[in-house]
Coordinates of C-alpha atoms in Angstrom, one line a residue:
M1 CA 26.6 -24.8 -96.9
E2 CA 24.0 -24.2 -98.9
P3 CA 22.8 -20.3 -99.7
S4 CA 20.3 -18.7 -98.0
S5 CA 16.9 -18.9 -99.5
P6 CA 14.7 -15.8 -100.9
W7 CA 11.6 -16.2 -99.2
K8 CA 11.1 -15.2 -96.1
T9 CA 8.7 -16.8 -93.3
P10 CA 5.7 -15.5 -91.4
N11 CA 7.9 -15.2 -88.3
E12 CA 10.2 -12.9 -89.8
V13 CA 8.2 -10.9 -91.6
M14 CA 5.9 -9.6 -88.7
Q15 CA 9.6 -8.8 -87.1
L16 CA 10.8 -6.8 -90.0
H17 CA 7.4 -4.8 -89.9
K18 CA 7.3 -4.0 -85.9
L19 CA 11.1 -3.1 -86.4
K20 CA 10.0 -0.6 -89.2
R21 CA 7.0 1.1 -87.5
R22 CA 9.2 1.7 -84.0
K23 CA 12.2 3.7 -86.7
K24 CA 9.2 5.5 -87.8
A25 CA 7.5 6.2 -84.8
L26 CA 11.1 7.9 -83.4
Q27 CA 12.2 9.6 -86.0
E28 CA 8.3 11.2 -85.8
R29 CA 8.8 12.1 -81.6
M30 CA 12.2 13.3 -82.5
K31 CA 11.2 15.9 -85.5
Q32 CA 8.6 17.3 -83.2
P33 CA 9.7 20.9 -82.4
L34 CA 9.0 21.6 -78.5
R35 CA 5.4 23.5 -77.0
P36 CA 5.6 26.7 -76.6
T37 CA 5.7 28.5 -73.1
N38 CA 2.6 30.7 -74.1
E39 CA 0.3 28.0 -74.8
E40 CA -1.0 27.3 -70.7
T41 CA -4.3 25.1 -70.5
P42 CA -6.8 26.0 -68.3
V43 CA -5.7 24.2 -65.6
S44 CA -2.4 26.4 -65.6
K45 CA -3.9 29.7 -65.5
E46 CA -4.8 28.8 -61.8
I47 CA -2.1 26.6 -61.3
N48 CA 1.7 27.4 -61.4
L49 CA 2.8 24.3 -60.9
D50 CA 7.4 24.7 -60.6
F51 CA 9.2 22.0 -61.3
S52 CA 12.3 23.9 -61.1
R53 CA 13.6 22.7 -57.6
I54 CA 13.0 19.3 -59.0
I55 CA 15.1 19.6 -62.3
N56 CA 17.6 21.4 -59.8
G57 CA 17.7 18.1 -57.3
D58 CA 16.5 20.4 -54.4
K59 CA 15.0 18.3 -51.6
R60 CA 11.7 19.3 -50.3
K61 CA 11.4 20.5 -47.4
N62 CA 9.1 18.0 -45.0
P63 CA 6.6 19.8 -43.2
F64 CA 5.9 17.6 -40.5
T65 CA 9.1 17.9 -39.2
K66 CA 9.9 19.8 -36.0
C67 CA 12.2 23.5 -36.4
S68 CA 13.8 24.7 -33.2
T69 CA 13.8 27.8 -35.0
E70 CA 9.8 28.8 -35.4
P71 CA 9.4 31.6 -32.6
N72 CA 6.0 30.8 -31.7
K73 CA 2.7 28.3 -32.3
K74 CA 1.2 30.2 -34.9
V75 CA 4.4 29.9 -38.1
K76 CA 3.3 26.4 -37.0
L77 CA -0.5 26.9 -37.7
Q78 CA -0.1 29.1 -41.2
T79 CA 2.3 26.6 -42.7
V80 CA -0.6 23.9 -41.8
S81 CA -3.1 26.3 -43.4
Q82 CA -0.5 27.0 -46.5
L83 CA 0.1 23.0 -47.2
E84 CA -4.3 22.2 -46.8
E85 CA -4.7 25.0 -49.6
S86 CA -2.3 23.8 -52.4
S87 CA -3.6 20.4 -51.4
D88 CA -7.4 21.5 -51.5
K89 CA -6.3 23.5 -55.2
T90 CA -4.6 20.6 -56.6
L91 CA -7.6 18.1 -56.0
F92 CA -9.8 20.8 -57.6
A93 CA -7.6 21.2 -60.6
L94 CA -7.3 17.1 -61.4
L95 CA -11.1 16.9 -60.9
K96 CA -11.3 19.9 -62.9
L97 CA -13.8 21.8 -61.0
P98 CA -13.8 25.5 -59.6
T99 CA -11.7 26.8 -57.0
K100 CA -13.8 28.3 -54.3
I101 CA -11.7 27.5 -50.5
V102 CA -12.9 29.2 -48.1
E103 CA -10.3 30.9 -45.8
K104 CA -10.2 30.2 -42.2
P105 CA -8.3 32.2 -39.7
P106 CA -5.9 30.5 -37.9
T107 CA -7.2 29.8 -34.1
E108 CA -4.9 29.0 -31.4
V109 CA -5.0 25.4 -29.9
D110 CA -4.6 25.2 -25.9
T111 CA -2.8 22.2 -25.1
E112 CA -3.6 22.3 -21.6
K113 CA -6.9 21.1 -21.9
L114 CA -6.3 18.2 -24.4
S115 CA -7.8 14.9 -23.6
T116 CA -4.5 13.6 -23.6
F117 CA -2.9 10.8 -22.3
S118 CA -0.1 12.8 -20.4
N119 CA -2.5 15.8 -19.4
L120 CA -5.1 12.6 -17.6
L121 CA -2.5 10.7 -15.8
Q122 CA -1.1 13.9 -14.4
K123 CA -5.0 14.4 -13.3
F124 CA -5.6 11.6 -11.9
T125 CA -1.9 11.3 -10.2
A126 CA -2.9 14.5 -8.5
E127 CA -6.8 13.8 -7.0
H128 CA -5.0 10.3 -5.9
T129 CA -2.2 12.1 -4.1
L130 CA -5.0 14.5 -2.3
E131 CA -7.1 11.2 -1.5
T132 CA -4.7 9.1 -0.3
K133 CA -2.9 11.5 1.7
I134 CA -4.0 10.2 4.8
P135 CA -1.7 11.4 8.6
E136 CA 0.2 8.9 10.0
T137 CA -1.3 7.5 13.4
K138 CA 1.3 7.1 15.8
Y139 CA 0.8 5.1 18.9
K140 CA 2.7 5.4 22.7
Q141 CA 2.7 1.4 23.1
L142 CA 2.9 -1.8 21.5
T143 CA 0.0 -4.0 21.4
I144 CA -0.4 -7.5 22.4
D145 CA -0.1 -10.2 19.7
W146 CA -1.4 -13.9 20.6
A147 CA 0.0 -15.2 17.5
L148 CA 3.5 -17.2 17.7
K149 CA 6.1 -15.4 15.0
T150 CA 8.5 -17.7 13.7
K151 CA 11.2 -15.2 12.1
L152 CA 11.7 -11.6 13.5
R153 CA 14.2 -9.1 11.5
L154 CA 15.2 -5.4 13.0
M155 CA 16.8 -2.4 10.8
S156 CA 17.9 0.2 11.8
T157 CA 20.7 3.3 10.1
K158 CA 22.7 2.8 12.9
P159 CA 24.4 0.0 14.3
F160 CA 22.9 -2.4 17.3
A161 CA 24.5 -2.0 20.4
W162 CA 25.1 -5.9 20.6
T163 CA 27.2 -8.5 19.0
A164 CA 27.3 -12.2 18.7
K165 CA 29.8 -12.5 22.0
L166 CA 28.6 -12.9 24.7
K167 CA 31.1 -11.7 28.1
A168 CA 30.8 -15.0 30.1
S169 CA 29.3 -12.1 33.4
E170 CA 26.7 -11.3 30.5
E171 CA 25.4 -14.2 29.4
A172 CA 25.2 -15.3 33.5
S173 CA 23.3 -11.6 34.3
G174 CA 20.9 -12.3 31.5
I175 CA 20.3 -16.1 32.4
T176 CA 19.6 -15.4 35.8
G177 CA 17.4 -12.4 35.4
F178 CA 15.2 -14.6 33.3
V179 CA 15.3 -17.8 35.3
R180 CA 14.1 -15.4 38.4
C181 CA 11.9 -13.6 36.8
L182 CA 13.7 -10.0 37.4
D183 CA 13.8 -7.0 35.7
T184 CA 16.8 -6.1 33.4
L185 CA 17.8 -3.0 35.1
S186 CA 18.4 -4.7 38.9
P187 CA 21.3 -3.2 40.4
T188 CA 23.0 -6.8 41.3
L189 CA 23.1 -7.9 37.3
D190 CA 24.8 -6.3 34.4
T191 CA 23.1 -4.1 32.6
S192 CA 24.6 -3.8 29.4
P193 CA 23.0 -3.8 26.4
R194 CA 24.6 -7.5 25.4
A195 CA 22.8 -9.1 29.0
Q196 CA 19.7 -7.3 28.2
F197 CA 19.0 -9.0 24.5
H198 CA 20.2 -12.1 26.1
H199 CA 17.6 -12.1 28.7
T200 CA 14.7 -11.2 25.8
C201 CA 15.9 -14.2 23.6
L202 CA 15.6 -16.4 26.2
Y203 CA 12.5 -19.1 26.6
W204 CA 11.0 -23.0 28.3
Q205 CA 10.7 -25.8 26.0
H206 CA 10.0 -29.0 26.6
P207 CA 9.8 -31.8 24.7
Q208 CA 13.8 -30.8 23.4
L209 CA 15.4 -33.3 21.4
P210 CA 17.9 -32.0 19.6
W211 CA 17.5 -34.1 16.5
L212 CA 14.2 -32.9 15.7
Q213 CA 12.8 -29.6 14.9
L214 CA 9.7 -29.6 17.5
F215 CA 9.3 -26.1 16.4
P216 CA 6.7 -25.6 13.8
R217 CA 5.8 -28.3 14.1
A218 CA 4.3 -28.7 10.3
T219 CA 7.9 -28.8 8.8
G220 CA 6.8 -31.1 5.9
R221 CA 10.5 -32.3 5.7
V222 CA 11.0 -36.0 5.4
T223 CA 13.7 -37.4 7.9
A224 CA 15.7 -40.8 8.5
T225 CA 13.6 -43.5 10.8
N226 CA 12.8 -41.7 14.1
L227 CA 14.1 -43.7 17.1
L228 CA 10.8 -43.5 18.9
S229 CA 9.0 -44.9 16.2
N230 CA 10.1 -49.0 16.6
N231 CA 11.0 -48.4 20.5
V232 CA 7.7 -48.5 22.6
E233 CA 9.7 -47.7 26.0
L234 CA 11.2 -45.1 24.9
R235 CA 7.8 -43.4 23.8
D236 CA 6.3 -44.4 27.1
A237 CA 9.2 -43.0 29.1
L238 CA 9.1 -39.5 27.0
H239 CA 4.7 -39.6 27.2
R240 CA 5.2 -39.9 31.1
D241 CA 7.2 -36.9 31.2
W242 CA 5.6 -34.9 29.0
T243 CA 2.6 -35.4 31.4
E244 CA 3.8 -34.0 34.0
S245 CA 6.0 -31.1 32.4
F246 CA 2.1 -30.4 31.0
R247 CA 0.2 -30.9 34.7
S248 CA 2.9 -28.4 36.0
L249 CA 2.5 -25.5 34.0
F250 CA -1.5 -25.8 34.3
Q251 CA -0.9 -25.7 38.0
L252 CA 1.2 -23.1 37.5
L253 CA -1.2 -20.9 35.7
R254 CA -4.1 -21.7 37.6
A255 CA -1.6 -19.8 40.6
L256 CA -1.3 -17.2 38.4
H257 CA 2.3 -17.4 38.5
C258 CA 2.6 -18.3 34.8
P259 CA 0.6 -15.8 32.5
Y260 CA -0.1 -18.4 29.6
F261 CA 1.4 -21.0 27.9
Y262 CA 1.2 -22.7 24.0
V263 CA 0.5 -26.7 23.2
C264 CA 1.8 -26.7 19.8
A265 CA 0.2 -30.3 18.3
N266 CA 1.1 -31.5 14.3
S267 CA -2.5 -30.8 13.5
F268 CA -3.3 -27.7 16.3
T269 CA -2.4 -25.4 18.7
C270 CA -3.5 -24.5 21.8
L271 CA -3.3 -21.0 24.0
F272 CA -4.0 -21.1 27.7
R273 CA -4.5 -17.6 28.9
A274 CA -4.6 -17.2 33.0
A275 CA -7.4 -15.2 34.6
G276 CA -6.9 -11.4 34.5
L277 CA -5.2 -10.9 31.3
C278 CA -7.5 -8.9 28.6
G279 CA -9.8 -8.1 31.1
I280 CA -11.3 -11.6 31.6
S281 CA -11.6 -12.8 35.5
E282 CA -11.4 -16.8 34.5
P283 CA -8.5 -18.9 32.6
C284 CA -9.2 -19.9 29.1
A285 CA -8.0 -21.3 26.6
L286 CA -8.3 -20.9 22.1
I287 CA -7.7 -23.8 19.9
T288 CA -6.9 -23.1 15.8
P289 CA -7.3 -25.1 13.6
T290 CA -9.9 -27.5 14.1
T291 CA -12.3 -30.3 12.8
R292 CA -15.6 -31.4 13.0
G293 CA -14.4 -34.6 14.3
F294 CA -12.7 -32.6 16.7
R295 CA -14.9 -30.9 18.3
Q296 CA -17.3 -33.7 18.4
T297 CA -15.1 -35.5 20.4
L298 CA -14.9 -32.3 22.9
R299 CA -18.7 -32.9 22.9
Q300 CA -18.8 -36.4 24.2
E301 CA -15.9 -35.0 26.6
D302 CA -18.5 -32.7 27.7
V303 CA -16.4 -29.9 26.6
E304 CA -18.5 -26.7 26.3
F305 CA -17.0 -24.8 23.8
T306 CA -18.0 -21.3 20.9
M307 CA -16.8 -20.5 18.0
P308 CA -16.2 -16.4 18.3
L309 CA -15.0 -16.2 14.7
R310 CA -17.8 -17.9 13.4
P311 CA -20.1 -15.3 10.9
D312 CA -23.2 -13.9 13.2
N313 CA -25.1 -14.9 9.8
K314 CA -24.5 -18.1 10.6
K315 CA -25.5 -18.6 13.8
K316 CA -28.9 -19.8 15.1
H317 CA -30.3 -17.3 17.8
N318 CA -34.0 -18.4 19.2
N319 CA -35.4 -17.2 22.5
S320 CA -34.1 -20.5 25.2
E321 CA -30.3 -19.5 22.8
E322 CA -30.3 -15.9 23.4
E323 CA -30.8 -16.2 26.9
R324 CA -28.0 -18.0 27.5
P325 CA -24.6 -17.7 27.8
K326 CA -22.6 -18.2 24.9
N327 CA -20.2 -19.7 26.9
S328 CA -23.1 -22.4 28.4
S329 CA -23.5 -24.0 25.0
I330 CA -22.1 -26.7 23.3
D331 CA -21.3 -25.4 19.8
S332 CA -23.7 -22.8 19.6
C333 CA -22.7 -21.6 16.5
Y334 CA -23.5 -24.4 14.2
D335 CA -27.2 -25.2 13.2
T336 CA -27.9 -28.8 13.1
M337 CA -30.5 -31.1 12.0
D338 CA -31.4 -32.3 16.0
D339 CA -32.1 -28.0 16.7
A340 CA -34.8 -28.1 13.8
K341 CA -36.5 -30.9 15.1
P342 CA -40.6 -29.3 15.6
S343 CA -41.7 -29.9 19.0
H344 CA -45.6 -31.1 19.2
Q345 CA -48.1 -28.4 19.3
N346 CA -50.9 -28.5 21.6
Q347 CA -53.6 -26.4 18.3
E348 CA -56.6 -26.8 20.5
N349 CA -55.2 -25.1 23.5
G350 CA -52.7 -22.6 21.8
H351 CA -50.1 -23.7 24.0
C352 CA -46.9 -26.0 23.6
S353 CA -47.2 -29.2 25.7
G354 CA -43.9 -30.7 27.6
D355 CA -44.3 -34.2 25.1
E356 CA -42.5 -34.4 22.0
E357 CA -43.3 -36.2 18.8
D358 CA -40.6 -38.6 17.6
P359 CA -40.4 -37.2 13.8
D360 CA -39.8 -40.8 12.2
Q361 CA -43.1 -41.6 14.3
F362 CA -44.6 -39.0 12.6
L363 CA -43.7 -39.3 9.0
S364 CA -44.9 -43.2 9.0
Q365 CA -48.0 -41.9 9.6
L366 CA -48.1 -40.1 6.4
G367 CA -47.3 -43.1 4.9
L368 CA -43.9 -43.0 4.2
E369 CA -42.2 -46.9 3.9
T370 CA -39.2 -47.4 5.8
E371 CA -36.8 -47.0 2.9
D372 CA -37.8 -43.4 2.1
L373 CA -36.8 -42.7 5.7
R374 CA -33.7 -44.2 5.4
K375 CA -32.8 -42.2 2.7
I376 CA -34.3 -38.8 4.4
N377 CA -32.3 -39.5 7.5
N378 CA -29.3 -39.7 5.4
A379 CA -29.7 -36.8 3.5
Q380 CA -30.5 -35.2 6.4
A381 CA -26.9 -36.2 8.2
R382 CA -24.9 -35.1 5.0
L383 CA -26.3 -31.6 5.0
T384 CA -25.6 -31.5 8.6
H385 CA -21.6 -32.8 7.7
T386 CA -21.5 -30.5 5.3
A387 CA -22.6 -27.3 7.5
E388 CA -20.7 -28.1 9.8
S389 CA -17.5 -29.1 7.9
S390 CA -17.2 -25.8 6.0
V391 CA -15.3 -24.1 8.5
D392 CA -12.3 -26.9 9.3
R393 CA -8.9 -25.8 9.2
A394 CA -9.7 -22.3 8.4
A395 CA -9.7 -19.3 11.0
E396 CA -13.5 -19.9 12.2
S397 CA -12.6 -22.9 13.3
L398 CA -10.9 -21.5 16.2
V399 CA -12.1 -22.7 19.8
L400 CA -12.8 -21.1 22.8
V401 CA -13.2 -23.1 26.1
R402 CA -13.2 -20.8 29.1
G403 CA -13.8 -20.9 33.3
A404 CA -13.9 -24.5 34.7
D405 CA -14.6 -26.0 31.2
A406 CA -10.8 -25.2 30.6
Q407 CA -9.8 -28.0 33.2
A408 CA -12.1 -30.7 31.6
L409 CA -9.9 -29.6 27.7
F410 CA -6.5 -30.3 30.3
N411 CA -7.8 -33.2 31.1
F412 CA -8.9 -34.4 27.2
L413 CA -5.6 -33.3 25.9
L414 CA -3.7 -34.6 28.8
N415 CA -5.1 -38.3 28.1
C416 CA -5.6 -38.1 24.6
K417 CA -3.9 -40.7 22.3
S418 CA -4.2 -38.8 19.5
I419 CA -2.8 -35.7 19.6
V420 CA 0.6 -37.6 18.9
S421 CA 1.6 -39.3 15.6
D422 CA 2.9 -43.3 15.5
T423 CA 3.9 -42.5 11.7
G424 CA 6.3 -39.7 10.4
P425 CA 9.4 -37.9 11.3
L426 CA 7.8 -36.6 14.6
A427 CA 6.0 -40.4 15.4
G428 CA 5.9 -40.7 19.2
V429 CA 6.7 -36.8 19.8
P430 CA 4.0 -35.9 22.4
P431 CA 2.7 -32.3 21.3
T432 CA 5.5 -29.0 22.2
L433 CA 5.2 -27.1 25.4
L434 CA 6.6 -23.2 25.4
S435 CA 6.1 -20.9 27.8
P436 CA 8.0 -17.7 29.5
T437 CA 8.3 -19.1 33.0
A438 CA 9.9 -22.0 34.4
F439 CA 7.9 -25.0 34.7
H440 CA 9.1 -28.7 35.6
G441 CA 10.5 -30.4 32.9
G442 CA 10.7 -27.4 31.2
T443 CA 14.5 -26.7 29.0
L444 CA 15.9 -22.8 28.9
Q445 CA 16.2 -22.4 25.4
S446 CA 17.9 -19.3 23.5
L447 CA 16.5 -17.7 20.2
Q448 CA 19.0 -18.1 17.3
F449 CA 20.1 -14.5 15.5
R450 CA 22.7 -13.7 13.4
E451 CA 23.4 -9.8 12.3
N452 CA 24.7 -8.5 8.6
T453 CA 24.0 -5.2 6.9
V454 CA 21.8 -5.0 4.2
L455 CA 22.2 -2.1 1.0
V456 CA 18.7 -0.7 0.6
D457 CA 18.6 2.2 -2.9
S458 CA 22.2 2.2 -2.1
K459 CA 22.0 3.2 1.6
K460 CA 23.9 1.0 4.5
Y461 CA 21.3 -0.7 6.8
Y462 CA 22.2 -2.9 10.1
S463 CA 19.8 -5.5 10.3
I464 CA 19.2 -8.5 12.9
E465 CA 17.4 -12.0 11.9
L466 CA 15.7 -13.7 14.8
R467 CA 14.5 -17.2 14.6
G468 CA 12.6 -19.1 16.6
P469 CA 9.5 -19.5 18.6
I470 CA 9.1 -15.7 19.2
L471 CA 6.6 -15.1 22.5
P472 CA 3.7 -12.4 23.0
T473 CA 5.8 -10.9 25.9
T474 CA 9.5 -11.2 23.9
V475 CA 8.4 -8.5 21.0
P476 CA 7.6 -5.0 23.7
S477 CA 11.1 -6.5 25.8
L478 CA 13.2 -6.4 22.7
F479 CA 11.5 -2.9 21.8
N480 CA 12.2 -2.1 25.5
V481 CA 15.9 -2.5 25.4
L482 CA 16.2 -0.9 21.7
R483 CA 14.9 2.3 23.7
S484 CA 16.9 2.6 26.7
T485 CA 20.0 1.8 24.6
S486 CA 22.5 4.8 24.0
S487 CA 23.5 3.2 20.7
S488 CA 19.9 3.2 19.4
A489 CA 19.1 6.6 19.1
A490 CA 17.6 6.5 15.5
H491 CA 14.8 5.1 13.4
F492 CA 14.6 1.7 13.5
S493 CA 11.6 -1.4 12.2
A494 CA 11.0 -5.1 13.0
T495 CA 9.0 -7.3 10.5
F496 CA 7.4 -10.4 11.7
A497 CA 6.9 -13.8 9.8
H498 CA 3.7 -15.8 11.9
L499 CA 3.1 -19.1 12.0
Q500 CA -0.3 -19.0 9.8
P501 CA -2.7 -20.8 12.0
T502 CA -2.2 -18.6 14.7
L503 CA -3.5 -15.5 13.3
A504 CA -6.6 -16.6 14.8
F505 CA -5.6 -16.2 18.4
S506 CA -5.5 -12.8 18.1
W507 CA -8.2 -11.7 16.0
A508 CA -10.6 -13.8 18.5
A509 CA -8.8 -11.9 21.4
K510 CA -9.8 -8.7 20.5
N511 CA -13.5 -10.3 19.8
I512 CA -13.8 -11.6 23.3
A513 CA -12.8 -8.4 25.1
E514 CA -15.1 -6.2 23.0
E515 CA -17.7 -8.6 24.3
E516 CA -16.4 -8.1 27.6
A517 CA -16.3 -4.3 27.5
S518 CA -20.3 -4.4 25.9
K519 CA -21.2 -6.1 28.5
Q520 CA -19.4 -4.0 31.7
N521 CA -21.3 -0.3 30.9
E522 CA -18.8 1.0 33.5
P523 CA -15.6 -0.2 33.7
N524 CA -14.7 -1.5 37.3
H525 CA -11.0 0.0 39.0
F526 CA -11.5 -2.7 41.5
T527 CA -11.3 -5.8 39.0
K528 CA -8.5 -4.3 37.4
A529 CA -6.4 -3.6 40.1
F530 CA -7.4 -6.9 41.5
N531 CA -6.3 -9.1 38.5
K532 CA -2.9 -7.0 38.4
E533 CA -2.0 -7.7 41.9
N534 CA -2.7 -11.2 41.7
L535 CA -0.3 -11.8 38.4
S536 CA 2.3 -9.7 40.2
D537 CA 4.8 -12.9 39.8
C538 CA 3.8 -14.0 36.7
G539 CA 7.3 -13.4 35.4
I540 CA 6.0 -9.9 33.4
N541 CA 7.7 -6.6 34.6
K542 CA 4.9 -4.1 35.8
D543 CA 4.7 -1.9 32.8
L544 CA 4.1 -5.0 30.4
L545 CA 1.8 -6.6 33.2
Q546 CA -0.2 -3.7 32.8
L547 CA -0.3 -4.1 29.1
F548 CA -2.0 -7.3 28.9
C549 CA -3.7 -7.3 31.6
S550 CA -6.1 -4.0 30.1
P551 CA -9.6 -5.2 28.4
D552 CA -9.2 -2.4 26.1
P553 CA -10.1 -4.5 22.9
S554 CA -7.4 -1.5 21.5
T555 CA -4.5 -3.3 23.0
V556 CA -5.3 -6.6 20.8
K557 CA -3.4 -6.3 17.6
S558 CA -2.0 -8.9 14.7
L559 CA 1.4 -6.8 13.7
D560 CA 3.2 -7.5 10.7
S561 CA 6.0 -4.5 10.7
V562 CA 6.7 -1.9 13.6
K563 CA 8.4 1.2 13.1
Y564 CA 9.9 3.2 16.0
N565 CA 9.7 7.0 15.6
V566 CA 13.1 8.1 18.0
E567 CA 11.6 12.1 17.7
D568 CA 8.9 11.8 19.8
D569 CA 9.2 8.0 21.4
T570 CA 6.1 6.5 19.2
Y571 CA 5.4 3.7 16.9
T572 CA 3.3 3.2 13.8
W573 CA 2.5 0.1 12.3

């Protein structure tokens, strides 16, 4: 092993030099005496920084914590002011500035006047409650809703007076009273609540095919191949039977032995009403929804109609149209380009001549070619088509046919083959006829109902759900049964599910009633009594007949839910 060399490298020399310098610095620091306490800087004369609590391990008090032992808000404000004062002194000391702190007396803060979120929310809630507190309106009788309903749900805090099981006598009394149009309180019938309830759940329908759902028609469900789609004989036989039933219903309506009935096709629903209902002294029919093609077909068949739900700002009224009644105009709610054609006027004489000039001939005299005229006519036809198709399939497309035109509409529907679909699950099936009274070929049907209990906010309610075509006379009859039964001495409510397109029936019926009321300055009591007496054999009891024959527009309203108040025997909706 070689002996170590006495020479040092430069790196080793620098390391020894640094080590000796660190030792000297450490020895000088250890020999340096402590600073006397009486030598205070000018800053320490003004500020006494006490570090004893830090050396002793005492924790600093958090000035932002809430102390429940403080008696009032003044102590808190004083603590905050002292903290601000000490922080200001420390800042002045670090910046070596003279301390000139202006002490302000603590002020009390009114927390109720602060624009905090809680204060603003409470203020808004109080104002909104005062503004929206409207007294609840109560009514002594129900209104007429001409819309077809697919479901009705009754709820009450007490159990209803009937169950799903019917006795033989109760079922027989309900059917007999409905078929013979007898009162539910007739002494010859069973007047139990079950019998009366079964009476109100019955209706007449044609056709009745158990393997097909004929109401509502627009189901959208795909089924197996229909037996009628490929069998022409069956389709013809079914259509002949439907024709006889439809004719029987319309004749009963004209003879005032049927108050109303519905024709439910695949693409539209038609409501026929007898003369005397809602103050109208002539039979009428309402169809919804409609399309431009359907309305054009009615014009071609000379069926005059109006559209009462069409907005007034889109109607065209000139002097000749204002003098003409609305039901005598063919689709008077639309502006057609034919109406806008200018008539030839004799400018020299200053009056209109009887001859009308052809607009195409007039434009050709101005130098326009045949191709330009064709473009103008095509653009004109497109504008007309767009204007008339703007309300297709909407509530505004509802069509009203009155008087003798109702007979023309009946003939059109009776012979119209397009109302029967050739494809789909309902191919070859004619429209569904629904009526509250018996007619030729009508099948007696009953609404399907189910009972159960519902818990709402840990409170028990008894519920009954009815499914099927619920007619306008069914709802008030059912409510009368609920009021008359002893076990229903409690609040109950009803909610409805409407067949959406038929909601326009109630809206249009109210508008028609308002127009009829505006035509008569004084109420004609003889007409009212005449209509009521003529409809005495239509199958409606006296109380309902008085409601349906009332010309008051307020008796017609579309209802989504109804509540019965047992204290004062009133309804709210």
